[in-house]
Amino acid sequence: MARRPMMAANWKMNKLIREAEEYVKELLPKISSAEGVDVAIFAPFTSLLEVVRATRETPVLAGAQNFYYEDSGAFTGEVSAPMIEDVGAGAVIVGHSERREIFGETDDVVARKAARAVSAGLLPIVCVGETKEERDAGSMWEKVSGQVRVVFERVDAGGIRGEEIVFAYEPVWAIGTGETATPEDAQDAIGRIRGLLGEIGGESFAEQVRILYGGSIKPGNVDDIIAKEDVDGGLVGGASLEAASFAELVNGAAPDSSGGG
Ligand code: 13P
């Protein structure tokens, strides 16, 4: 069965509650005819409840951008999986490169978070990707494959369905830079990730897992990327901040549009 494409907005540290509400109000009618594509909005904790409320009874999935893998306790400043579920969100970004690089998240922490999200029934979007230096040094695959492998030290690929986890290939050099990976580079990395998932969890598992591309996606460049066979959609930062441009991306990713891959 074909994988269902996903277009996900990562708002990062943007939007007040009022802005979140206005955004969803503007977005929903603009994407009302997009069929066959999953839409997610990853909001800051402070506006997450508003996004949950505004998207209730719609197909739009509300998600958090981060959480901690323990369920409760003395972890000042952190939010747990049960708290995210309590708000009514259904997904969470795990291991975004900004969390890894700015906030020092290690591969093991990312793996623990991915495992806890899965066990809590939250859909984790696990981010992987190499830096410019790593790409230039020819070690893209060493980096990315290592990041993927370590997730399955904590997540039992044999014990879950492929639909229960999503990966996002986000080359760090393409994030917020305006420099997008070529469709060929995106397909190369994502195809290799799928191959590795096949080694880890078997062919049918690998065929079910959705793998998104992220990094300077815009309405003008997304079609050729998501048309590639292994690319199942996008995780979008800057171009998701305006409802109109995110709606364009969602509509372009719907399988019956010309852009859907
Ligand atoms: P940009 O789309 O702003 O490059 O951000 C990508 C990203 O990091 C999404 O998680």
PDB file of C-alpha atoms in Angstrom, residues 24-113:
ATOM      1  CA  VAL A  24      -5.495  27.878  11.946  1.00  0.00           C
ATOM      2  CA  LYS A  25      -8.617  29.859  11.121  1.00  0.00           C
ATOM      3  CA  GLU A  26      -6.990  31.030   7.903  1.00  0.00           C
ATOM      4  CA  LEU A  27      -5.443  27.648   7.051  1.00  0.00           C
ATOM      5  CA  LEU A  28      -8.441  25.336   7.365  1.00  0.00           C
ATOM      6  CA  PRO A  29     -10.574  26.665   4.501  1.00  0.00           C
ATOM      7  CA  LYS A  30      -7.504  26.884   2.276  1.00  0.00           C
ATOM      8  CA  ILE A  31      -6.755  23.163   2.642  1.00  0.00           C
ATOM      9  CA  SER A  32     -10.311  21.884   2.776  1.00  0.00           C
ATOM     10  CA  SER A  33     -10.072  20.156  -0.576  1.00  0.00           C
ATOM     11  CA  ALA A  34      -6.653  18.551   0.000  1.00  0.00           C
ATOM     12  CA  GLU A  35      -7.328  14.808   0.079  1.00  0.00           C
ATOM     13  CA  GLY A  36      -4.967  11.991   0.893  1.00  0.00           C
ATOM     14  CA  VAL A  37      -2.357  14.054   2.714  1.00  0.00           C
ATOM     15  CA  ASP A  38      -1.743  14.173   6.445  1.00  0.00           C
ATOM     16  CA  VAL A  39      -1.296  17.680   7.822  1.00  0.00           C
ATOM     17  CA  ALA A  40       0.438  18.425  11.103  1.00  0.00           C
ATOM     18  CA  ILE A  41       1.253  21.591  13.012  1.00  0.00           C
ATOM     19  CA  PHE A  42       4.067  21.482  15.563  1.00  0.00           C
ATOM     20  CA  ALA A  43       3.458  24.399  17.880  1.00  0.00           C
ATOM     21  CA  PRO A  44       5.321  25.787  20.892  1.00  0.00           C
ATOM     22  CA  PHE A  45       3.977  24.441  24.212  1.00  0.00           C
ATOM     23  CA  THR A  46       2.346  27.763  25.003  1.00  0.00           C
ATOM     24  CA  SER A  47       0.095  27.708  21.937  1.00  0.00           C
ATOM     25  CA  LEU A  48      -0.280  23.937  21.611  1.00  0.00           C
ATOM     26  CA  LEU A  49      -3.598  23.792  23.470  1.00  0.00           C
ATOM     27  CA  GLU A  50      -4.964  26.508  21.198  1.00  0.00           C
ATOM     28  CA  VAL A  51      -3.892  24.559  18.103  1.00  0.00           C
ATOM     29  CA  VAL A  52      -5.507  21.412  19.529  1.00  0.00           C
ATOM     30  CA  ARG A  53      -8.741  23.311  20.141  1.00  0.00           C
ATOM     31  CA  ALA A  54      -8.749  25.035  16.761  1.00  0.00           C
ATOM     32  CA  THR A  55      -8.089  21.795  14.854  1.00  0.00           C
ATOM     33  CA  ARG A  56     -10.494  19.597  16.842  1.00  0.00           C
ATOM     34  CA  GLU A  57     -12.881  17.762  14.491  1.00  0.00           C
ATOM     35  CA  THR A  58     -10.557  18.496  11.584  1.00  0.00           C
ATOM     36  CA  PRO A  59      -7.984  16.128  10.085  1.00  0.00           C
ATOM     37  CA  VAL A  60      -5.114  18.417  11.141  1.00  0.00           C
ATOM     38  CA  LEU A  61      -2.817  16.818  13.700  1.00  0.00           C
ATOM     39  CA  ALA A  62      -1.496  19.032  16.487  1.00  0.00           C
ATOM     40  CA  GLY A  63       1.962  18.202  17.786  1.00  0.00           C
ATOM     41  CA  ALA A  64       4.657  19.388  20.174  1.00  0.00           C
ATOM     42  CA  GLN A  65       8.211  20.217  19.165  1.00  0.00           C
ATOM     43  CA  ASN A  66       9.939  18.428  22.002  1.00  0.00           C
ATOM     44  CA  PHE A  67       9.375  16.567  25.292  1.00  0.00           C
ATOM     45  CA  TYR A  68      11.311  14.684  27.941  1.00  0.00           C
ATOM     46  CA  TYR A  69      11.231  10.895  28.110  1.00  0.00           C
ATOM     47  CA  GLU A  70      10.499  10.611  31.850  1.00  0.00           C
ATOM     48  CA  ASP A  71       6.814  10.885  32.747  1.00  0.00           C
ATOM     49  CA  SER A  72       7.099  13.117  35.813  1.00  0.00           C
ATOM     50  CA  GLY A  73       9.521  14.280  38.467  1.00  0.00           C
ATOM     51  CA  ALA A  74      12.227  16.817  39.179  1.00  0.00           C
ATOM     52  CA  PHE A  75      12.974  17.946  35.618  1.00  0.00           C
ATOM     53  CA  THR A  76      12.530  21.698  35.762  1.00  0.00           C
ATOM     54  CA  GLY A  77      11.430  23.214  32.501  1.00  0.00           C
ATOM     55  CA  GLU A  78      10.507  19.934  30.862  1.00  0.00           C
ATOM     56  CA  VAL A  79       7.219  18.513  29.570  1.00  0.00           C
ATOM     57  CA  SER A  80       6.381  14.782  29.463  1.00  0.00           C
ATOM     58  CA  ALA A  81       4.561  12.521  27.010  1.00  0.00           C
ATOM     59  CA  PRO A  82       1.485  12.228  29.296  1.00  0.00           C
ATOM     60  CA  MET A  83       1.352  16.040  29.485  1.00  0.00           C
ATOM     61  CA  ILE A  84       1.372  16.329  25.698  1.00  0.00           C
ATOM     62  CA  GLU A  85      -1.372  13.723  25.480  1.00  0.00           C
ATOM     63  CA  ASP A  86      -3.307  15.511  28.207  1.00  0.00           C
ATOM     64  CA  VAL A  87      -3.370  18.636  26.060  1.00  0.00           C
ATOM     65  CA  GLY A  88      -4.766  16.522  23.237  1.00  0.00           C
ATOM     66  CA  ALA A  89      -1.787  16.563  20.881  1.00  0.00           C
ATOM     67  CA  GLY A  90      -0.970  13.434  18.910  1.00  0.00           C
ATOM     68  CA  ALA A  91       2.578  13.853  17.664  1.00  0.00           C
ATOM     69  CA  VAL A  92       5.966  15.215  18.650  1.00  0.00           C
ATOM     70  CA  ILE A  93       9.184  16.193  16.901  1.00  0.00           C
ATOM     71  CA  VAL A  94      12.159  14.313  18.300  1.00  0.00           C
ATOM     72  CA  GLY A  95      15.823  15.162  17.830  1.00  0.00           C
ATOM     73  CA  HIS A  96      15.479  18.254  15.679  1.00  0.00           C
ATOM     74  CA  SER A  97      18.962  19.452  14.763  1.00  0.00           C
ATOM     75  CA  GLU A  98      18.330  22.666  16.703  1.00  0.00           C
ATOM     76  CA  ARG A  99      17.679  20.553  19.827  1.00  0.00           C
ATOM     77  CA  ARG A 100      20.775  18.491  19.139  1.00  0.00           C
ATOM     78  CA  GLU A 101      23.086  21.408  18.347  1.00  0.00           C
ATOM     79  CA  ILE A 102      21.849  24.268  20.534  1.00  0.00           C
ATOM     80  CA  PHE A 103      20.563  22.252  23.480  1.00  0.00           C
ATOM     81  CA  GLY A 104      23.049  19.404  23.397  1.00  0.00           C
ATOM     82  CA  GLU A 105      20.684  16.476  22.890  1.00  0.00           C
ATOM     83  CA  THR A 106      22.650  13.303  22.386  1.00  0.00           C
ATOM     84  CA  ASP A 107      21.783  10.378  20.142  1.00  0.00           C
ATOM     85  CA  ASP A 108      20.861   8.359  23.226  1.00  0.00           C
ATOM     86  CA  VAL A 109      18.471  11.019  24.522  1.00  0.00           C
ATOM     87  CA  VAL A 110      16.883  11.201  21.077  1.00  0.00           C
ATOM     88  CA  ALA A 111      16.487   7.408  21.025  1.00  0.00           C
ATOM     89  CA  ARG A 112      14.885   7.400  24.500  1.00  0.00           C
ATOM     90  CA  LYS A 113      12.478  10.119  23.446  1.00  0.00           C
TER      91      LYS A 113
END
